[in-house]
Short mmCIF file of C-alpha atoms and ligand atoms in Angstrom, two decimals:
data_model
loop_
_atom_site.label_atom_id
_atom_site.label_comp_id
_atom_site.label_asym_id
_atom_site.label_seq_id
_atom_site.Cartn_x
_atom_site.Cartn_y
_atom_site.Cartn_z
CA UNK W 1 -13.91 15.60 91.44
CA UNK W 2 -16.56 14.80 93.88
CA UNK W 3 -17.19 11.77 91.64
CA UNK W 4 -14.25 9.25 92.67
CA UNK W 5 -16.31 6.03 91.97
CA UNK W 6 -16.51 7.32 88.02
CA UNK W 7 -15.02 5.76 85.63
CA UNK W 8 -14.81 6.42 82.08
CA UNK W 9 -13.66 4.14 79.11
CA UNK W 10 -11.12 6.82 79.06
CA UNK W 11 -9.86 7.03 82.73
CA UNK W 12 -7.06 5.10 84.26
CA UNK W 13 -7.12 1.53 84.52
CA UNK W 14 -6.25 -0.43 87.93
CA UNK W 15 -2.76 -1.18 86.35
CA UNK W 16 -2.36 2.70 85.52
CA UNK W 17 -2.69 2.42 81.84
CA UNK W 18 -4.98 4.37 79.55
CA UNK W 19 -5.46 1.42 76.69
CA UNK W 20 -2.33 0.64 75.75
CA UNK W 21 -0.33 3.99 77.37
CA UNK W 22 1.38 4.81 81.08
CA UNK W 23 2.18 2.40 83.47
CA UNK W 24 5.07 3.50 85.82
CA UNK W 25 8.63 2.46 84.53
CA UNK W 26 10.36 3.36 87.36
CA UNK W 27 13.93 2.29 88.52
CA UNK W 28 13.72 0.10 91.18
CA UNK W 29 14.85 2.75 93.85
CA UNK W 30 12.08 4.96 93.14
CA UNK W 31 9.55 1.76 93.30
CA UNK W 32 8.95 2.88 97.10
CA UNK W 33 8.06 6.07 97.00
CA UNK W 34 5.79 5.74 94.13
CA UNK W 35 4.16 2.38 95.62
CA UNK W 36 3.65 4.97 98.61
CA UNK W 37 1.95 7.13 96.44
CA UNK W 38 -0.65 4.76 94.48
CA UNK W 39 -1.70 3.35 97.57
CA UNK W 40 -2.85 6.41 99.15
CA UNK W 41 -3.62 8.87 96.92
CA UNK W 42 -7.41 8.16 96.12
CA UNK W 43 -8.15 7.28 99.54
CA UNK W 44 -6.71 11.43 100.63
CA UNK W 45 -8.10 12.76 97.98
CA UNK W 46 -11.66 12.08 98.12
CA UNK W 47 -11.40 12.06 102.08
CA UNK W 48 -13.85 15.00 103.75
CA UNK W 49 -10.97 16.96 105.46
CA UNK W 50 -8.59 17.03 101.81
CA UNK W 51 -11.90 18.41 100.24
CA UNK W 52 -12.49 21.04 102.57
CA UNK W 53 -8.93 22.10 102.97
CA UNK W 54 -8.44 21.52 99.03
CA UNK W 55 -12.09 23.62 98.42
CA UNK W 56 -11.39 26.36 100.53
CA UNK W 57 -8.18 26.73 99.36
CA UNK W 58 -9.18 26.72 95.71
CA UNK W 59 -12.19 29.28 96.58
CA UNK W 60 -10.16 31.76 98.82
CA UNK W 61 -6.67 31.48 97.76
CA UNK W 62 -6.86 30.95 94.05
CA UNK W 63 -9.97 32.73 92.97
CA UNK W 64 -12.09 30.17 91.76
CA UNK W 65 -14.51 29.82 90.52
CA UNK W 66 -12.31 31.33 87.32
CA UNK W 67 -14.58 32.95 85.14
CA UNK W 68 -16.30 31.26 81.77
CA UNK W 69 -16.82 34.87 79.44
CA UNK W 70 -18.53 34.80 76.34
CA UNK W 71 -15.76 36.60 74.31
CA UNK W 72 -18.23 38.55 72.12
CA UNK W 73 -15.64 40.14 69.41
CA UNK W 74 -14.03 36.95 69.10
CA UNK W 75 -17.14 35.05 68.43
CA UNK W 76 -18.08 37.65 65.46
CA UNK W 77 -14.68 36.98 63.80
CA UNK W 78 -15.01 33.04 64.11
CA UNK W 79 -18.61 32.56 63.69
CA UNK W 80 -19.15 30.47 66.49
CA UNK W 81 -20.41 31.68 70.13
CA UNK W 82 -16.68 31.55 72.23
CA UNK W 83 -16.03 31.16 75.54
CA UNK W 84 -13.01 31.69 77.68
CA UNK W 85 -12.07 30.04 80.66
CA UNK W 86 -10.64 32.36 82.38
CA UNK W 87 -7.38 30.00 84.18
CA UNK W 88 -5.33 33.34 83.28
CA UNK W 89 -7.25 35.00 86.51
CA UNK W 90 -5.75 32.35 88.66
CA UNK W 91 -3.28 33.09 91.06
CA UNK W 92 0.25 33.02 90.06
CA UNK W 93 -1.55 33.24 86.61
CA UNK W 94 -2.10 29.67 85.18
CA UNK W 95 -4.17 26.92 86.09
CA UNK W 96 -0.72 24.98 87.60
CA UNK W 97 -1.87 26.31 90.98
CA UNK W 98 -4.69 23.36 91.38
CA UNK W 99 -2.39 20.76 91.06
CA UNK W 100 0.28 22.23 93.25
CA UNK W 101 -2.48 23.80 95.78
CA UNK W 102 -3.50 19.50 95.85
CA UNK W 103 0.10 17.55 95.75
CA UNK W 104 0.75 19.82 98.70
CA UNK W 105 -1.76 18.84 100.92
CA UNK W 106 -1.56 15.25 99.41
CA UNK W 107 2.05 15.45 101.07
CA UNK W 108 1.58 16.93 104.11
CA UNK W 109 -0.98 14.03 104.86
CA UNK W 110 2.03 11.84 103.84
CA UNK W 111 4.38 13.38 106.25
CA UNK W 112 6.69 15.12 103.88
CA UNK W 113 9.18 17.61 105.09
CA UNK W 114 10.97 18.75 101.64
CA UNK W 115 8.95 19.37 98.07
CA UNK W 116 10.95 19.37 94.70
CA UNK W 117 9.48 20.13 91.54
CA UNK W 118 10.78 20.56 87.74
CA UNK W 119 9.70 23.83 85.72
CA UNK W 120 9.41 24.53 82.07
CA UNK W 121 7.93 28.20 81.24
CA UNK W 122 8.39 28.49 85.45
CA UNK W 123 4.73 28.66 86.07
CA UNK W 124 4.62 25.63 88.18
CA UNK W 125 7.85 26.08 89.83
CA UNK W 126 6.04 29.83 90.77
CA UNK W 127 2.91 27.79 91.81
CA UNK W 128 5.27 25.45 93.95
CA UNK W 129 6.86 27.44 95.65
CA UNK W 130 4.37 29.78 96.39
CA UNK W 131 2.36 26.55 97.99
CA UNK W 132 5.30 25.68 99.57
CA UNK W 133 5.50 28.92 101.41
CA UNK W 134 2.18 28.98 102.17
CA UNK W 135 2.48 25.47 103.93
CA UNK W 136 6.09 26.08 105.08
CA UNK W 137 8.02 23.38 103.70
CA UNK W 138 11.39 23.35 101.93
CA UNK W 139 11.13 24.10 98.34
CA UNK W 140 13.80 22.69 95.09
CA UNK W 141 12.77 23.59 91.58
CA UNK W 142 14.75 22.17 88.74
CA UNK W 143 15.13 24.28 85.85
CA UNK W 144 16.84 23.93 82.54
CA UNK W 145 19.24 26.59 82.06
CA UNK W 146 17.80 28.05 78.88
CA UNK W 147 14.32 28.02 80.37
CA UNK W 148 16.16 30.25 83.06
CA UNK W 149 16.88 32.61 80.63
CA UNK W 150 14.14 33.12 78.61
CA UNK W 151 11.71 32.88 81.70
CA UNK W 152 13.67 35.49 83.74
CA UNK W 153 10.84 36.95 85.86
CA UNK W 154 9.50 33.59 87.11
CA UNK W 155 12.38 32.63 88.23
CA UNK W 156 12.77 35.84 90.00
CA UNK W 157 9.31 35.16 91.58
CA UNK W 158 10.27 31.55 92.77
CA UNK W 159 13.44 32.93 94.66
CA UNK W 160 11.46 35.53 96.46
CA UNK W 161 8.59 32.94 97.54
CA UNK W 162 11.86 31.33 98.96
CA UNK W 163 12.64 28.73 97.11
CA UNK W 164 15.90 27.09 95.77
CA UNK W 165 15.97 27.15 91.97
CA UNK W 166 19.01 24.36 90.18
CA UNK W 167 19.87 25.19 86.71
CA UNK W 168 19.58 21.64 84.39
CA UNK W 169 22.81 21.58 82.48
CA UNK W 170 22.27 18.91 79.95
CA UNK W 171 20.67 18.09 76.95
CA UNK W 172 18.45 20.77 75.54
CA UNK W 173 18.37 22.34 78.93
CA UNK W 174 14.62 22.68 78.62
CA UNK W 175 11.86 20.74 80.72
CA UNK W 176 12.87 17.39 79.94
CA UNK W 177 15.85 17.69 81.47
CA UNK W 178 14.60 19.57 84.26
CA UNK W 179 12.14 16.38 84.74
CA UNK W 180 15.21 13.95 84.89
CA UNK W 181 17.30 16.30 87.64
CA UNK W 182 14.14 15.86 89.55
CA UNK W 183 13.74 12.53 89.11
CA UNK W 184 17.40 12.03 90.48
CA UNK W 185 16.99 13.65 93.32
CA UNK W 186 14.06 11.77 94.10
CA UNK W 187 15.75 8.51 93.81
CA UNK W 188 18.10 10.06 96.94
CA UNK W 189 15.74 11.56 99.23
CA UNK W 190 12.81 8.92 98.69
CA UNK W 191 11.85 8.92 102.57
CA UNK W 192 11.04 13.24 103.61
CA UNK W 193 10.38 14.54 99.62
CA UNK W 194 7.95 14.47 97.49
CA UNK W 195 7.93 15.07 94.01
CA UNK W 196 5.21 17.42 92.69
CA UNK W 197 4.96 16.55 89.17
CA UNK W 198 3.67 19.35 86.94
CA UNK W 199 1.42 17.87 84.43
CA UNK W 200 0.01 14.60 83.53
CA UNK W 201 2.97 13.47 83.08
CA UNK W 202 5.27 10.70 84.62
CA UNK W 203 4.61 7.23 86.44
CA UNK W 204 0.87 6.19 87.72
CA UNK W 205 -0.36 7.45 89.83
CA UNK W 206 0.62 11.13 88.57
CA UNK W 207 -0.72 11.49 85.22
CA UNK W 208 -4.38 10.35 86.96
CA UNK W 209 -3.64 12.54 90.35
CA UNK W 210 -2.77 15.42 88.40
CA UNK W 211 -6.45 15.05 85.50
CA UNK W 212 -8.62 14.89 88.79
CA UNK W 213 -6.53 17.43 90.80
CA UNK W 214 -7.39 19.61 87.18
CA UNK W 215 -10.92 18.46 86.65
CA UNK W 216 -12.00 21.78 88.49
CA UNK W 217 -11.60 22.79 85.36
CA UNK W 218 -14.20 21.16 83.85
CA UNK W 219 -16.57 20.41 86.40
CA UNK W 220 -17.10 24.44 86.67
CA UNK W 221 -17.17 24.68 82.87
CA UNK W 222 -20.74 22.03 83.74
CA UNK W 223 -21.74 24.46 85.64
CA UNK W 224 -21.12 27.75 84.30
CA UNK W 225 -22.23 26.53 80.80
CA UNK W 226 -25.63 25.57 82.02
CA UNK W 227 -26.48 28.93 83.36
CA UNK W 228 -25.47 30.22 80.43
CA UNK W 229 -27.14 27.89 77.78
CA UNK W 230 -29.20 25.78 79.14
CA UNK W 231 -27.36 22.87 79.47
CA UNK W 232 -23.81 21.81 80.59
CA UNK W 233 -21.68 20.62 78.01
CA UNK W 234 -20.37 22.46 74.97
CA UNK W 235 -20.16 21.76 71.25
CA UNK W 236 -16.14 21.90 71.60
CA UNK W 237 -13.45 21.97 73.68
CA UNK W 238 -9.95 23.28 73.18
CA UNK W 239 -6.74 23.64 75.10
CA UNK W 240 -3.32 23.49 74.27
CA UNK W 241 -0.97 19.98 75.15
CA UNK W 242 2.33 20.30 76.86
CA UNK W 243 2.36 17.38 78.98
CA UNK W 244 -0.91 17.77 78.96
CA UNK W 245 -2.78 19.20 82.53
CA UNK W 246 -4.69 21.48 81.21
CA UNK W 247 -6.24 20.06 78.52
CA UNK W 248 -7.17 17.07 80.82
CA UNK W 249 -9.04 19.31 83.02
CA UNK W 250 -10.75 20.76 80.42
CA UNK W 251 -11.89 17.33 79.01
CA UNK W 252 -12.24 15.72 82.17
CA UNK W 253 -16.14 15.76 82.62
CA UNK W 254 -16.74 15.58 79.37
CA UNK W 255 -14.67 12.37 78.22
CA UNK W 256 -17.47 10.00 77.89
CA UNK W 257 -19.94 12.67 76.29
CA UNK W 258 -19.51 11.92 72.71
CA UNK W 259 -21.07 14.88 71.47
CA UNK W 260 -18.70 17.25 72.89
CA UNK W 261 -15.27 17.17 70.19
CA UNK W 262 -12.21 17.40 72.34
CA UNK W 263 -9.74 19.59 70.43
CA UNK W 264 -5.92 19.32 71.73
CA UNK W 265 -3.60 21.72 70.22
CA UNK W 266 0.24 21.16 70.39
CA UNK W 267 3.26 23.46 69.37
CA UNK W 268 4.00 22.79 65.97
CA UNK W 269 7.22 25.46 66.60
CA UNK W 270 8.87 26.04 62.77
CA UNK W 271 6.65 23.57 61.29
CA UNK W 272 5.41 19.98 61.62
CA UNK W 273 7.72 18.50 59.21
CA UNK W 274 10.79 20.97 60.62
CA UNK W 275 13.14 19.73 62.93
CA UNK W 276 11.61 22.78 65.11
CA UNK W 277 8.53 21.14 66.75
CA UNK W 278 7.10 19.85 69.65
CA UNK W 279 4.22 18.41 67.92
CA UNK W 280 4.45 14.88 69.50
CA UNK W 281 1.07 13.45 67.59
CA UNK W 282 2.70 14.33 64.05
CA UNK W 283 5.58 13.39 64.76
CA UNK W 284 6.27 10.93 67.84
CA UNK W 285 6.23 7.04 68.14
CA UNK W 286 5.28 4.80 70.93
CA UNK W 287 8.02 4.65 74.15
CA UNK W 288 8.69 5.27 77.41
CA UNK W 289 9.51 8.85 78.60
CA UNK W 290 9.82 10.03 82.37
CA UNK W 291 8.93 6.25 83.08
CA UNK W 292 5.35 6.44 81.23
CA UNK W 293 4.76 4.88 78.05
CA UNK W 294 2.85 6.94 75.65
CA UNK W 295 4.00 8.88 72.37
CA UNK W 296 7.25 10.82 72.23
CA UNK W 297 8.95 12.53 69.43
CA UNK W 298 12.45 10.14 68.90
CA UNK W 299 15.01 8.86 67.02
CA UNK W 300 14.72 5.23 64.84
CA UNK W 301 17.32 3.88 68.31
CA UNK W 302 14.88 5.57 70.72
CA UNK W 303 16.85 8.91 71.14
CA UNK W 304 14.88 11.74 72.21
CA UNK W 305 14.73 14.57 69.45
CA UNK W 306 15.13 17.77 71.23
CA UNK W 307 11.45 19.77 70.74
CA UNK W 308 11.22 23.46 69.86
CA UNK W 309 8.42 25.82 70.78
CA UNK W 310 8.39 29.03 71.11
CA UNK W 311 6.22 28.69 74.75
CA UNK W 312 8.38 27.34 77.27
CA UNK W 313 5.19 25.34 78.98
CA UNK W 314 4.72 23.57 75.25
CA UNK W 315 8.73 23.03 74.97
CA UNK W 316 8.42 18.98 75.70
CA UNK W 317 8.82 15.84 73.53
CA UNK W 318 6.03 13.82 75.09
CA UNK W 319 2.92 14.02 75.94
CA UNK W 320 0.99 12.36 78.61
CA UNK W 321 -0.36 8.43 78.51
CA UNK W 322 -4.13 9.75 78.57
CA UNK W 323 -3.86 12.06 75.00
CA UNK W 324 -1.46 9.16 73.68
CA UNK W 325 -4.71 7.22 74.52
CA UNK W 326 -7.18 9.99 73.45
CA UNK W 327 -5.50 10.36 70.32
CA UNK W 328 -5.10 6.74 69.24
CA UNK W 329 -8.50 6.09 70.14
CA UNK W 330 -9.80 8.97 67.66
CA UNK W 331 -11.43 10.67 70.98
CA UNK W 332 -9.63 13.23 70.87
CA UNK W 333 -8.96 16.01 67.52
CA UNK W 334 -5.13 16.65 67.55
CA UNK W 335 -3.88 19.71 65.86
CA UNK W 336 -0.80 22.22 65.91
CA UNK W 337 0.12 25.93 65.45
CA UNK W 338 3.20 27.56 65.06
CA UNK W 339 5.34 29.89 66.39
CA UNK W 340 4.00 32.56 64.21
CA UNK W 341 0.58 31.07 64.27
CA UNK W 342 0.17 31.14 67.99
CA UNK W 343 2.13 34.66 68.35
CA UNK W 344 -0.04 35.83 66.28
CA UNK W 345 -3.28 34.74 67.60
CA UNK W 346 -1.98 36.25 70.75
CA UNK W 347 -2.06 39.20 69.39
CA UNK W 348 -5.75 39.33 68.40
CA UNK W 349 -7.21 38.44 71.33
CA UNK W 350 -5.25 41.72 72.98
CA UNK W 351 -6.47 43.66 70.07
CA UNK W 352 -10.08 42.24 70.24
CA UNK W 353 -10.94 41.25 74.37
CA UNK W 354 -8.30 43.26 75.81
CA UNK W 355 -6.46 40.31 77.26
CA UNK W 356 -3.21 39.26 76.80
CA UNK W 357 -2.60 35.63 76.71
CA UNK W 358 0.14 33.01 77.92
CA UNK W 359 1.89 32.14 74.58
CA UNK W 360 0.35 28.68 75.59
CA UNK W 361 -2.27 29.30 75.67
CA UNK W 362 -2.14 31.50 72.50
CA UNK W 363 -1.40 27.71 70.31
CA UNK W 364 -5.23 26.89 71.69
CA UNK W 365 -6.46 30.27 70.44
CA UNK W 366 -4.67 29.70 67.04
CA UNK W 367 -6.88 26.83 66.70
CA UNK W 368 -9.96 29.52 65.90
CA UNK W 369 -8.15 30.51 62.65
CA UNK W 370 -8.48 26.49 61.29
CA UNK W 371 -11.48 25.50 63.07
CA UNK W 372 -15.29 25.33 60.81
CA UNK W 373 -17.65 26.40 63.01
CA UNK W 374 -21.61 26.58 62.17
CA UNK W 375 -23.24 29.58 63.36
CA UNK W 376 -24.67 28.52 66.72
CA UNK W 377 -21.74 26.08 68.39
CA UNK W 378 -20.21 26.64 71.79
CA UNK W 379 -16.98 26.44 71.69
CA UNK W 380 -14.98 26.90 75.23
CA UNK W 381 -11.20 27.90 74.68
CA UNK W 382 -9.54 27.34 77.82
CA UNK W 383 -7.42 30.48 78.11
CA UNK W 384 -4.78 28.43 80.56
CA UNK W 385 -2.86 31.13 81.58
CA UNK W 386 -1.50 35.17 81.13
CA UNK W 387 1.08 36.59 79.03
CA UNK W 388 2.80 38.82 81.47
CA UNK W 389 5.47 36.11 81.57
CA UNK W 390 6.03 36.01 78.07
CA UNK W 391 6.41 40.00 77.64
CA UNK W 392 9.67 40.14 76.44
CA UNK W 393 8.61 37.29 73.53
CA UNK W 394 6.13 39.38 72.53
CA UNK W 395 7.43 42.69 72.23
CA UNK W 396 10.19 41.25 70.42
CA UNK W 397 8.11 39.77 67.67
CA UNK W 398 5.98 43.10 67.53
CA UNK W 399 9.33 44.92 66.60
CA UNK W 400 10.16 42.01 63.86
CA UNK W 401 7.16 42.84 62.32
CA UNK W 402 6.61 45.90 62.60
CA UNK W 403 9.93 46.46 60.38
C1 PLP M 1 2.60 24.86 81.84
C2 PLP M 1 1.63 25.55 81.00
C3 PLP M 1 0.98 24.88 79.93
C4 PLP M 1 1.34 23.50 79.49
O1 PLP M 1 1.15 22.51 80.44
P1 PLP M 1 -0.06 21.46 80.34
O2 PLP M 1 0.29 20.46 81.37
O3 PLP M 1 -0.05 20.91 78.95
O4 PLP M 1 -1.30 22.19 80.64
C5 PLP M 1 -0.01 25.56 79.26
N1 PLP M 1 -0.33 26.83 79.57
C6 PLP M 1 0.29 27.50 80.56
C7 PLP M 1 -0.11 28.90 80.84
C8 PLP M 1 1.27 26.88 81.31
O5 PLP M 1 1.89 27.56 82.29
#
């Protein structure tokens, strides 16, 4: 992110749309606080005392650099020579923590006194409020109240870092409507909060300050992969979409390199053509969600269809404006794995690296399984997160099948 002049046919444009996807289409109460935002975002950002802070921070705090391993059993199964990047190794376990480690020194420069954030699988309400306690400031995560359930031990973790977790009552009481409590209370406190967004998600300026606040990602992968082998890019990249974060970090640096494919994997859930998705490519039209226009899986009268995935952190009907963008464009490969695909795939890479994935990040590992690679390709999975969250999932389908 040291490159702020860049841009790519790809990147944001000065209206905050990737071709024909985001914008901001915000209620006219929240117009101030995200006019607040866009003005000043860039200009913190790339400022010398936000990169030090933001550096150090990243270096000392989180771990980084995280590793890039050359998964040699993996490799042998697939054919291909496979990397990992190693976001699991972060800390609080998932690559979340750059964007929160960023938004919150992004709002102290503001002079914000309160932080609020909305949680799916509870990694970034973990990696909120453990920024927030590092920097002191009040802490509200929004949480849908089946996401509570089945995420148990994060949400534990977010009420001993101190903050204040709210249960989201309606809907499918998943991330969506987790995003719309937060949004709410946004619109009432628009002068002390802000609002750190999770993913690339939501009205410019967020989906663009959360890709560079990510591209960490793949300005080490530059790095690390020309040690390696000789030269910086790879043959493919692939991450799993949610919203979308860290997939955009992983393709950041890489966007307008052509020869690099760009291989986004989403949560088919039951089945593409089940009414158990979250595979918003296959199945999602052109709207607005969360005040972004981009592609969203809805009814013929613009009703959201509730998504299913297995993964909490992949449990969203949307996607954000720059893979609507990649996508439509033909940039970007978009595929899915299921429930079973992605549990499974899990499994493997326990059984063959001795890791144990995020079931996220297990969907992007599934991808190995379809993908035909010749002999010699670099592929870099980006292994987004760990799998000690997801425990109970696991275990559970172990004893289904073991029956
Ligand atoms: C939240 C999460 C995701 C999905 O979010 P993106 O914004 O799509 O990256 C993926 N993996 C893990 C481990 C997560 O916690």
């Amino acid at each position: 992110m040291s490159d702020s002049g860049t841009q790519s046919k790809y990147s944001v444009n000065k209206r905050g749309f990737y071709g024909d996807f985001g914008g901001a289409y915000i209620p006219e109460m929240l117009y101030p606080n995200v006019k607040e935002l866009e003005d000043n975002y860039l200009r913190i950002i790339y400022s010398e005392s936000f990169q030090k802070e933001f550096r150090g921070l990243l270096k000392d705090y989180v771990g980084r650099p995280s590793p890039l391993y050359h998964a040699k059993r993996l490799s042998e199964k697939y054919g291909a020579k496979i990397y990992l990047k190693r976001e699991d190794l972060n800390h609080t376990g998932a690559h979340k923590i750059n964007n929160t480690i960023g938004q919150i020194l992004l709002a102290k420069e503001l002079g914000k006194k309160r932080i609020i954030a909305e949680t799916g699988a509870g990694q970034h309400g973990v990696a909120t409020a453990t920024v927030c306690a590092l920097m002191n400031l009040e802490c509200v995560v929004y949480m849908g109240a089946v996401d509570i359930l089945r995420q148990e031990p994060n949400v534990k973790r977010m009420l001993m870092l101190g903050a204040k977790v709210v249960s989201a009552e309606s809907g499918s009481k998943t991330l969506k409507d987790a995003t719309n409590e937060a949004i709410r209370d946004w619109i009432n406190n628009p002068v002390d909060t802000h609002y750190i967004i999770g993913s690339v998600v939501g009205p410019h300026p967020y989906p663009d300050l959360v890709a560079r606040l990510q591209s960490v990602i793949s300005e080490e992968m530059m790095e690390q992969l020309q040690e390696k082998e000789g030269r910086n890019y790879p043959d493919v990249v692939v991450a799993c979409v949610g919203g979308g974060s860290n997939a955009a970090g992983a393709f950041y640096h890489y966007l307008d390199n052509e020869k690099v494919q760009l291989v986004a994997v989403e949560a088919a859930g039951h089945g593409v053509d089940t009414d158990k998705t979250a595979a918003t490519t296959a199945r999602g039209s052109e709207g607005v969600i969360h005040a972004s226009k981009t592609l969203l899986m809805q009814t013929e009268d613009g009703q959201i269809v509730e998504p299913h995935s297995i993964s909490a952190g992949l449990d969203y009907p949307g996607i954000g404006p720059i893979h609507a963008h990649l996508f439509k464009s033909g940039r970007g490969t978009f595929v899915s794995a299921t429930d079973e695909e992605s549990v499974a795939a899990g499994f493997e890479l326990c059984r063959l690296e001795g890791i144990i994935p995020a079931l996220e990040s297990a969907h992007a590992l599934a991808y190995l399984k379809k993908a035909k690679f010749k002999k010699d390709q670099v592929v870099v999975v980006n292994l987004s997160g760990r799998g000690d969250k997801d425990l109970a999932t696991y275990i559970k389908w172990f004893d289904e099948m073991r029956k």
